[in-house]
Amino acid sequence: MTDSLFADLKVIDCASWIAGPAAATILSDFGANVIKIEPPGAGDPWRASTPVPGKTTDYYWQLTSRNKRSLAINLKHEEGRAVLYRLIASADVFVTNFPLPVRDRLQIAPSHLLPLNPRLIYASFTAYGEAGAEADKTGFDATAYWARTGLMDMVRASKDTEPTRSAPGMGDHPSATGLYAAIVTALYRREKTGKGGVVQSSLLQNGLWANACFIQSRLFGEHVQLRAPRSEAPNALANHYRCRDGRWFIMALHNEQRQLQGFLSAIGREDLADDPRFATRDARKQHASDMVKILDDVFAQRDMADWRKILDEAGVTFGTVASVDETSDDVQMQEIGGLVPFADGMGLTVSSPFHIDGETKVEPQRAPSIGQHSEEVLREAGYSADEIERLRTLGVLP
């Protein structure tokens, strides 16, 4: 078996929570040697997060920190920074999402690290970017990605509906993919020039990219209204419908000229094609609410399993509104490599969202405990047993 694509890549993950570390996770999926820097004691605060009240199992940590080795050092201590500096000298990528003032205090800003290694890719992630009055401001995906960029407002069911909280990592993981792309782009540039440098991304800019269709419309002077409620959808053929068993699905029949007749035949309503209200695309838009009511009645007559078969056979594009409980048994998600087993065979994890022909991702290894690999990493960096013990005595290591 050949080495993984990034087998020779050394990555220092000096970040916390999700977006920064998840970019390093993607690198690890393709074999990068990722060293996770954590403060002694509690470690990365993301360790303590769990979706189940009363449970302490580190589900989120296992996802974002698979394949990594943990080095617990106190970067507030001069000797702790010296350890990091030694690692940086032979590293390829350094990832951090610490607030800019914290980086200056810890002396891990680009001005501190790049002189140690001119080939280093310094991957910087922030909440609001690194320019302007809010550069030092802290934020999470719920605040900077979802709320600030208009996404949270635009996904409301109506103008009277309260804003809905985003799911954990809902903006962080797409943002991490963006940061990964910046890192790989910089690695490509390094292949051409031999030089590293700083790459940047932020929750705010990734949120803008996610909401770009609406924002671009506004930039051209259009007034972007909140989307109409389901019963008043502007296109009845691109709408949610509920089946007899209470299950919902969303249909996206956008090529009406080619698909409409087959769709109406499949649902047993060929007569609608001759109804003046629905005979043309413009007429269907004008009378969309009438068609929604008719389709509501049609889809309420069968269960989701029946409609899935009927719509699939008719070539209609649709998606079942699935629950999280259903994902672990979703065969398609496993067949495409979206859900993959841990190397120990105990359960599945969510893989990074792309594949490269001819390259095999590494088998996911369990996330490390705090400082699990401290001695191992330090020995690789040339520290002797006496030097490691001295660092413990100084309080640099736990």
Short mmCIF file of C-alpha atoms in Angstrom, two decimals:
data_model
loop_
_atom_site.label_atom_id
_atom_site.label_comp_id
_atom_site.label_asym_id
_atom_site.label_seq_id
_atom_site.Cartn_x
_atom_site.Cartn_y
_atom_site.Cartn_z
CA MET A 1 0.00 0.00 0.00
CA THR A 2 1.36 3.42 -0.95
CA ASP A 3 1.69 6.24 1.55
CA SER A 4 -1.27 8.54 2.02
CA LEU A 5 -1.30 11.75 0.02
CA PHE A 6 -0.24 13.95 2.94
CA ALA A 7 1.91 11.36 4.75
CA ASP A 8 4.89 13.74 4.81
CA LEU A 9 2.86 16.77 5.88
CA LYS A 10 3.34 17.99 9.46
CA VAL A 11 0.47 20.08 10.79
CA ILE A 12 0.31 21.96 14.08
CA ASP A 13 -3.30 22.36 15.18
CA CYS A 14 -3.13 25.23 17.67
CA ALA A 15 -6.81 26.06 17.47
CA SER A 16 -9.94 25.41 19.52
CA TRP A 17 -13.62 24.58 19.09
CA ILE A 18 -14.51 23.63 15.51
CA ALA A 19 -13.69 25.58 12.37
CA GLY A 20 -9.89 25.76 12.71
CA PRO A 21 -9.41 22.23 14.07
CA ALA A 22 -11.80 20.74 11.50
CA ALA A 23 -9.59 22.04 8.67
CA ALA A 24 -6.73 20.08 10.24
CA THR A 25 -9.04 17.07 10.50
CA ILE A 26 -9.54 17.09 6.72
CA LEU A 27 -5.76 17.14 6.28
CA SER A 28 -5.53 14.19 8.67
CA ASP A 29 -8.06 12.23 6.63
CA PHE A 30 -5.51 12.19 3.84
CA GLY A 31 -2.69 11.12 6.12
CA ALA A 32 -1.20 14.34 7.50
CA ASN A 33 0.65 14.11 10.82
CA VAL A 34 -1.48 16.45 12.93
CA ILE A 35 -0.26 17.50 16.36
CA LYS A 36 -3.01 18.99 18.49
CA ILE A 37 -1.74 21.66 20.90
CA GLU A 38 -3.87 21.91 24.04
CA PRO A 39 -3.53 23.67 27.38
CA PRO A 40 -2.84 21.28 30.26
CA GLY A 41 -5.82 20.56 32.48
CA ALA A 42 -9.14 20.91 30.69
CA GLY A 43 -7.66 20.93 27.19
CA ASP A 44 -9.60 22.26 24.23
CA PRO A 45 -13.04 23.48 25.47
CA TRP A 46 -14.64 21.57 22.59
CA ARG A 47 -13.93 18.39 24.55
CA ALA A 48 -16.61 19.27 27.08
CA SER A 49 -19.39 19.78 24.53
CA THR A 50 -21.97 17.06 24.03
CA PRO A 51 -25.39 16.98 22.30
CA VAL A 52 -26.97 14.85 25.02
CA PRO A 53 -27.84 16.53 28.36
CA GLY A 54 -26.36 14.69 31.31
CA LYS A 55 -23.92 12.71 29.15
CA THR A 56 -20.18 13.29 29.19
CA THR A 57 -19.29 11.24 26.13
CA ASP A 58 -17.16 13.40 23.85
CA TYR A 59 -19.07 12.75 20.62
CA TYR A 60 -18.10 16.06 19.06
CA TRP A 61 -14.46 15.65 20.05
CA GLN A 62 -14.25 12.24 18.39
CA LEU A 63 -15.45 13.82 15.15
CA THR A 64 -13.19 16.88 15.03
CA SER A 65 -10.04 15.40 16.55
CA ARG A 66 -9.80 11.97 14.95
CA ASN A 67 -6.36 10.93 13.72
CA LYS A 68 -4.59 13.62 15.78
CA ARG A 69 -1.95 13.39 18.49
CA SER A 70 -2.35 15.58 21.56
CA LEU A 71 0.50 17.61 23.01
CA ALA A 72 -0.49 19.45 26.20
CA ILE A 73 1.80 22.43 26.80
CA ASN A 74 1.41 25.75 28.55
CA LEU A 75 1.98 28.40 25.89
CA LYS A 76 1.82 31.14 28.52
CA HIS A 77 5.17 29.86 29.77
CA GLU A 78 8.31 30.87 27.89
CA GLU A 79 9.53 27.27 27.87
CA GLY A 80 6.19 26.16 26.47
CA ARG A 81 6.55 28.56 23.58
CA ALA A 82 10.07 27.27 23.04
CA VAL A 83 8.61 23.79 22.53
CA LEU A 84 6.17 25.14 19.96
CA TYR A 85 8.92 27.07 18.19
CA ARG A 86 11.00 23.91 17.86
CA LEU A 87 8.04 22.09 16.32
CA ILE A 88 7.35 24.99 13.98
CA ALA A 89 10.86 24.77 12.54
CA SER A 90 9.98 21.49 10.82
CA ALA A 91 6.23 22.01 10.33
CA ASP A 92 4.39 22.54 7.06
CA VAL A 93 1.14 24.03 8.35
CA PHE A 94 0.17 25.92 11.49
CA VAL A 95 -3.56 26.34 12.15
CA THR A 96 -4.99 28.72 14.72
CA ASN A 97 -8.25 30.51 15.39
CA PHE A 98 -7.19 32.22 18.60
CA PRO A 99 -8.31 35.87 18.74
CA LEU A 100 -5.66 38.20 17.31
CA PRO A 101 -4.79 39.85 20.67
CA VAL A 102 -4.29 36.38 22.22
CA ARG A 103 -1.86 35.44 19.46
CA ASP A 104 0.17 38.56 20.17
CA ARG A 105 0.22 37.85 23.92
CA LEU A 106 1.26 34.23 23.35
CA GLN A 107 3.77 35.28 20.69
CA ILE A 108 2.32 32.97 18.06
CA ALA A 109 1.33 35.59 15.47
CA PRO A 110 2.78 35.32 11.94
CA SER A 111 5.50 37.80 12.87
CA HIS A 112 6.68 35.36 15.56
CA LEU A 113 6.43 32.09 13.63
CA LEU A 114 7.17 32.75 9.98
CA PRO A 115 10.78 33.86 10.64
CA LEU A 116 11.36 30.42 12.19
CA ASN A 117 10.30 28.63 9.02
CA PRO A 118 9.87 30.50 5.72
CA ARG A 119 8.10 27.45 4.19
CA LEU A 120 5.41 27.43 6.88
CA ILE A 121 1.76 27.89 5.86
CA TYR A 122 0.21 29.97 8.65
CA ALA A 123 -3.53 29.24 8.46
CA SER A 124 -5.43 31.94 10.30
CA PHE A 125 -9.14 31.71 11.08
CA THR A 126 -11.17 34.44 12.78
CA ALA A 127 -14.78 35.33 13.43
CA TYR A 128 -14.96 38.65 11.57
CA GLY A 129 -11.78 38.84 9.51
CA GLU A 130 -8.47 40.53 10.22
CA ALA A 131 -9.22 44.09 9.12
CA GLY A 132 -11.62 46.74 10.35
CA ALA A 133 -12.94 47.65 13.76
CA GLU A 134 -14.19 44.14 14.53
CA ALA A 135 -11.00 42.24 13.75
CA ASP A 136 -10.40 41.46 17.43
CA LYS A 137 -14.01 40.51 18.14
CA THR A 138 -14.80 36.95 19.17
CA GLY A 139 -17.62 34.96 17.61
CA PHE A 140 -19.08 31.56 16.87
CA ASP A 141 -20.83 30.25 13.78
CA ALA A 142 -24.24 31.04 15.30
CA THR A 143 -23.29 34.69 15.75
CA ALA A 144 -20.94 35.50 12.87
CA TYR A 145 -21.86 32.96 10.16
CA TRP A 146 -25.60 32.55 10.65
CA ALA A 147 -26.94 35.63 12.39
CA ARG A 148 -24.72 38.40 11.01
CA THR A 149 -24.89 37.41 7.32
CA GLY A 150 -28.69 37.22 7.03
CA LEU A 151 -28.88 33.44 6.82
CA MET A 152 -30.71 33.06 10.12
CA ASP A 153 -33.23 35.68 9.03
CA MET A 154 -33.81 34.23 5.56
CA VAL A 155 -34.55 30.67 6.71
CA ARG A 156 -37.41 31.74 8.97
CA ALA A 157 -40.78 30.26 8.03
CA SER A 158 -42.32 33.75 8.00
CA LYS A 159 -41.63 37.28 9.16
CA ASP A 160 -43.54 36.51 12.36
CA THR A 161 -41.55 33.38 13.16
CA GLU A 162 -38.82 33.65 15.76
CA PRO A 163 -35.28 33.08 14.45
CA THR A 164 -34.22 29.45 14.78
CA ARG A 165 -30.99 28.47 16.47
CA SER A 166 -28.45 26.87 14.18
CA ALA A 167 -27.24 23.32 14.74
CA PRO A 168 -23.75 22.83 16.25
CA GLY A 169 -21.06 23.23 13.63
CA MET A 170 -23.58 24.09 10.92
CA GLY A 171 -21.43 26.98 9.76
CA ASP A 172 -18.13 25.83 11.23
CA HIS A 173 -17.75 22.73 9.08
CA PRO A 174 -18.33 24.48 5.73
CA SER A 175 -15.95 27.20 6.96
CA ALA A 176 -13.36 24.56 7.80
CA THR A 177 -13.57 23.28 4.24
CA GLY A 178 -12.89 26.82 3.05
CA LEU A 179 -9.85 27.09 5.29
CA TYR A 180 -8.65 23.70 4.06
CA ALA A 181 -8.94 24.96 0.48
CA ALA A 182 -6.84 28.00 1.38
CA ILE A 183 -4.18 25.78 2.96
CA VAL A 184 -3.98 23.46 -0.04
CA THR A 185 -3.84 26.45 -2.40
CA ALA A 186 -0.91 27.84 -0.40
CA LEU A 187 0.81 24.45 -0.47
CA TYR A 188 0.49 24.48 -4.24
CA ARG A 189 2.01 27.97 -4.35
CA ARG A 190 4.82 26.73 -2.13
CA GLU A 191 5.56 23.98 -4.63
CA LYS A 192 6.03 26.69 -7.26
CA THR A 193 7.87 29.32 -5.18
CA GLY A 194 9.32 27.46 -2.20
CA LYS A 195 7.77 30.00 0.15
CA GLY A 196 5.04 29.70 2.73
CA GLY A 197 2.97 32.55 4.10
CA VAL A 198 -0.34 33.46 5.70
CA VAL A 199 -3.75 32.29 4.53
CA GLN A 200 -6.91 33.66 6.09
CA SER A 201 -10.57 32.82 6.34
CA SER A 202 -13.39 33.80 8.68
CA LEU A 203 -16.86 32.84 9.76
CA LEU A 204 -18.21 36.12 8.43
CA GLN A 205 -16.83 35.68 4.93
CA ASN A 206 -17.90 32.05 4.70
CA GLY A 207 -21.38 33.04 5.84
CA LEU A 208 -21.46 35.71 3.13
CA TRP A 209 -20.50 33.06 0.58
CA ALA A 210 -23.26 30.75 1.84
CA ASN A 211 -25.85 33.53 1.55
CA ALA A 212 -24.35 34.94 -1.65
CA CYS A 213 -27.42 34.53 -3.87
CA PHE A 214 -29.59 36.78 -1.72
CA ILE A 215 -26.78 39.19 -0.92
CA GLN A 216 -25.78 39.55 -4.57
CA SER A 217 -29.39 40.38 -5.41
CA ARG A 218 -29.35 43.11 -2.80
CA LEU A 219 -26.02 44.42 -4.08
CA PHE A 220 -27.71 44.96 -7.43
CA GLY A 221 -30.37 47.04 -5.73
CA GLU A 222 -33.11 44.48 -5.32
CA HIS A 223 -35.20 44.34 -2.15
CA VAL A 224 -34.89 40.77 -0.91
CA GLN A 225 -38.02 39.75 0.95
CA LEU A 226 -38.33 36.94 3.42
CA ARG A 227 -39.50 33.80 1.71
CA ALA A 228 -43.22 33.22 1.59
CA PRO A 229 -44.77 30.54 3.81
CA ARG A 230 -45.19 27.09 2.29
CA SER A 231 -48.86 27.62 1.42
CA GLU A 232 -47.90 30.72 -0.59
CA ALA A 233 -44.80 29.32 -2.28
CA PRO A 234 -44.09 31.06 -5.60
CA ASN A 235 -43.55 27.66 -7.25
CA ALA A 236 -45.77 24.78 -6.17
CA LEU A 237 -43.44 22.32 -7.90
CA ALA A 238 -40.53 23.34 -5.64
CA ASN A 239 -42.16 23.04 -2.26
CA HIS A 240 -42.62 20.87 0.85
CA TYR A 241 -45.47 18.38 1.09
CA ARG A 242 -46.71 16.07 3.83
CA CYS A 243 -47.67 12.46 3.22
CA ARG A 244 -50.41 10.38 4.85
CA ASP A 245 -48.01 9.05 7.51
CA GLY A 246 -46.95 12.54 8.54
CA ARG A 247 -43.60 12.42 6.75
CA TRP A 248 -42.50 15.46 4.77
CA PHE A 249 -40.51 15.74 1.57
CA ILE A 250 -39.35 18.62 -0.58
CA MET A 251 -39.77 18.50 -4.33
CA ALA A 252 -37.59 20.38 -6.81
CA LEU A 253 -39.17 20.03 -10.22
CA HIS A 254 -37.39 22.92 -11.97
CA ASN A 255 -37.35 21.65 -15.57
CA GLU A 256 -41.11 21.93 -15.92
CA GLN A 257 -41.25 21.77 -19.70
CA ARG A 258 -39.64 18.34 -19.71
CA GLN A 259 -40.84 16.90 -16.40
CA LEU A 260 -44.33 18.22 -15.77
CA GLN A 261 -46.34 15.76 -17.88
CA GLY A 262 -44.57 12.74 -16.41
CA PHE A 263 -45.00 14.09 -12.89
CA LEU A 264 -48.73 14.69 -13.32
CA SER A 265 -49.16 11.21 -14.79
CA ALA A 266 -47.25 9.66 -11.88
CA ILE A 267 -49.51 11.27 -9.28
CA GLY A 268 -52.67 10.51 -11.25
CA ARG A 269 -53.53 14.11 -12.06
CA GLU A 270 -52.98 14.37 -15.84
CA ASP A 271 -56.04 16.60 -15.95
CA LEU A 272 -54.12 19.47 -14.38
CA ALA A 273 -52.16 19.93 -17.60
CA ASP A 274 -55.38 21.09 -19.30
CA ASP A 275 -56.47 23.35 -16.44
CA PRO A 276 -56.05 26.97 -17.66
CA ARG A 277 -54.57 27.88 -14.25
CA PHE A 278 -51.67 25.47 -14.76
CA ALA A 279 -51.32 25.17 -18.54
CA THR A 280 -48.28 27.48 -18.80
CA ARG A 281 -45.34 28.30 -16.56
CA ASP A 282 -46.57 31.85 -16.01
CA ALA A 283 -50.07 30.59 -15.19
CA ARG A 284 -48.68 28.11 -12.70
CA LYS A 285 -46.77 30.91 -10.97
CA GLN A 286 -49.86 33.10 -10.86
CA HIS A 287 -51.96 30.30 -9.39
CA ALA A 288 -49.24 28.59 -7.32
CA SER A 289 -51.32 28.65 -4.13
CA ASP A 290 -54.15 26.80 -5.88
CA MET A 291 -51.73 24.11 -7.04
CA VAL A 292 -50.24 23.79 -3.55
CA LYS A 293 -53.72 23.03 -2.16
CA ILE A 294 -54.34 20.43 -4.85
CA LEU A 295 -50.97 18.75 -4.32
CA ASP A 296 -51.49 18.81 -0.55
CA ASP A 297 -54.60 16.70 -1.06
CA VAL A 298 -52.84 14.37 -3.50
CA PHE A 299 -49.81 13.66 -1.33
CA ALA A 300 -51.93 13.18 1.79
CA GLN A 301 -53.43 10.05 0.21
CA ARG A 302 -50.29 7.86 0.42
CA ASP A 303 -47.41 7.16 2.80
CA MET A 304 -43.88 8.43 2.15
CA ALA A 305 -42.65 4.95 1.15
CA ASP A 306 -45.25 4.84 -1.62
CA TRP A 307 -44.45 8.32 -2.87
CA ARG A 308 -40.73 7.61 -2.79
CA LYS A 309 -41.21 4.74 -5.24
CA ILE A 310 -43.62 6.65 -7.45
CA LEU A 311 -41.52 9.81 -7.65
CA ASP A 312 -38.28 7.89 -8.18
CA GLU A 313 -39.81 5.96 -11.08
CA ALA A 314 -41.06 9.22 -12.58
CA GLY A 315 -37.60 10.79 -12.32
CA VAL A 316 -38.77 13.57 -10.03
CA THR A 317 -36.10 15.27 -7.95
CA PHE A 318 -37.11 15.25 -4.29
CA GLY A 319 -35.68 14.75 -0.83
CA THR A 320 -37.26 13.20 2.23
CA VAL A 321 -37.09 15.39 5.31
CA ALA A 322 -35.06 12.90 7.33
CA SER A 323 -34.38 12.85 11.04
CA VAL A 324 -30.89 12.62 12.53
CA ASP A 325 -31.91 9.22 13.89
CA GLU A 326 -32.21 7.94 10.33
CA THR A 327 -28.75 8.98 9.16
CA SER A 328 -26.84 6.21 10.92
CA ASP A 329 -28.82 3.63 8.94
CA ASP A 330 -28.67 5.50 5.65
CA VAL A 331 -27.06 3.03 3.25
CA GLN A 332 -26.38 5.67 0.60
CA MET A 333 -24.38 7.79 3.06
CA GLN A 334 -22.21 4.78 3.83
CA GLU A 335 -21.81 3.64 0.23
CA ILE A 336 -20.44 7.04 -0.84
CA GLY A 337 -17.99 7.12 2.08
CA GLY A 338 -19.83 9.87 3.91
CA LEU A 339 -20.15 7.70 7.01
CA VAL A 340 -17.13 5.49 7.67
CA PRO A 341 -16.18 3.08 10.47
CA PHE A 342 -13.56 3.93 13.06
CA ALA A 343 -10.42 1.83 12.75
CA ASP A 344 -11.32 -0.06 15.93
CA GLY A 345 -14.62 -1.12 14.37
CA MET A 346 -16.65 0.55 17.11
CA GLY A 347 -19.14 2.80 15.38
CA LEU A 348 -19.07 5.27 12.51
CA THR A 349 -17.85 8.81 12.00
CA VAL A 350 -18.56 11.52 9.43
CA SER A 351 -15.84 11.73 6.79
CA SER A 352 -14.66 14.89 5.06
CA PRO A 353 -16.94 15.77 2.13
CA PHE A 354 -14.85 14.95 -0.94
CA HIS A 355 -12.71 12.23 -2.50
CA ILE A 356 -9.68 12.18 -4.80
CA ASP A 357 -9.49 9.47 -7.41
CA GLY A 358 -6.63 7.11 -6.64
CA GLU A 359 -6.23 8.32 -3.05
CA THR A 360 -7.53 6.43 -0.03
CA LYS A 361 -8.33 8.22 3.19
CA VAL A 362 -6.78 6.82 6.34
CA GLU A 363 -8.89 4.70 8.66
CA PRO A 364 -10.24 7.10 11.31
CA GLN A 365 -8.40 6.77 14.60
CA ARG A 366 -9.99 7.70 17.92
CA ALA A 367 -9.42 11.24 19.14
CA PRO A 368 -6.68 11.54 21.77
CA SER A 369 -6.98 12.20 25.47
CA ILE A 370 -5.42 15.41 26.80
CA GLY A 371 -1.66 15.24 26.34
CA GLN A 372 -1.79 11.57 25.35
CA HIS A 373 1.14 11.94 22.96
CA SER A 374 3.14 14.67 24.70
CA GLU A 375 6.24 12.58 25.39
CA GLU A 376 6.08 10.89 22.01
CA VAL A 377 5.93 14.21 20.15
CA LEU A 378 8.68 15.75 22.27
CA ARG A 379 10.99 12.79 21.75
CA GLU A 380 10.47 13.08 18.01
CA ALA A 381 11.41 16.75 18.32
CA GLY A 382 14.71 15.79 19.96
CA TYR A 383 13.92 16.27 23.65
CA SER A 384 15.67 13.94 26.07
CA ALA A 385 13.98 12.28 29.03
CA ASP A 386 15.67 14.75 31.38
CA GLU A 387 14.48 17.71 29.33
CA ILE A 388 10.92 16.40 29.31
CA GLU A 389 11.02 15.94 33.08
CA ARG A 390 12.34 19.47 33.47
CA LEU A 391 9.39 20.80 31.46
CA ARG A 392 7.06 18.98 33.84
CA THR A 393 8.84 20.51 36.81
CA LEU A 394 8.41 23.98 35.30
CA GLY A 395 4.68 23.39 34.77
CA VAL A 396 4.95 23.45 30.98
CA LEU A 397 3.69 19.86 30.76
CA PRO A 398 1.02 18.29 32.98
#
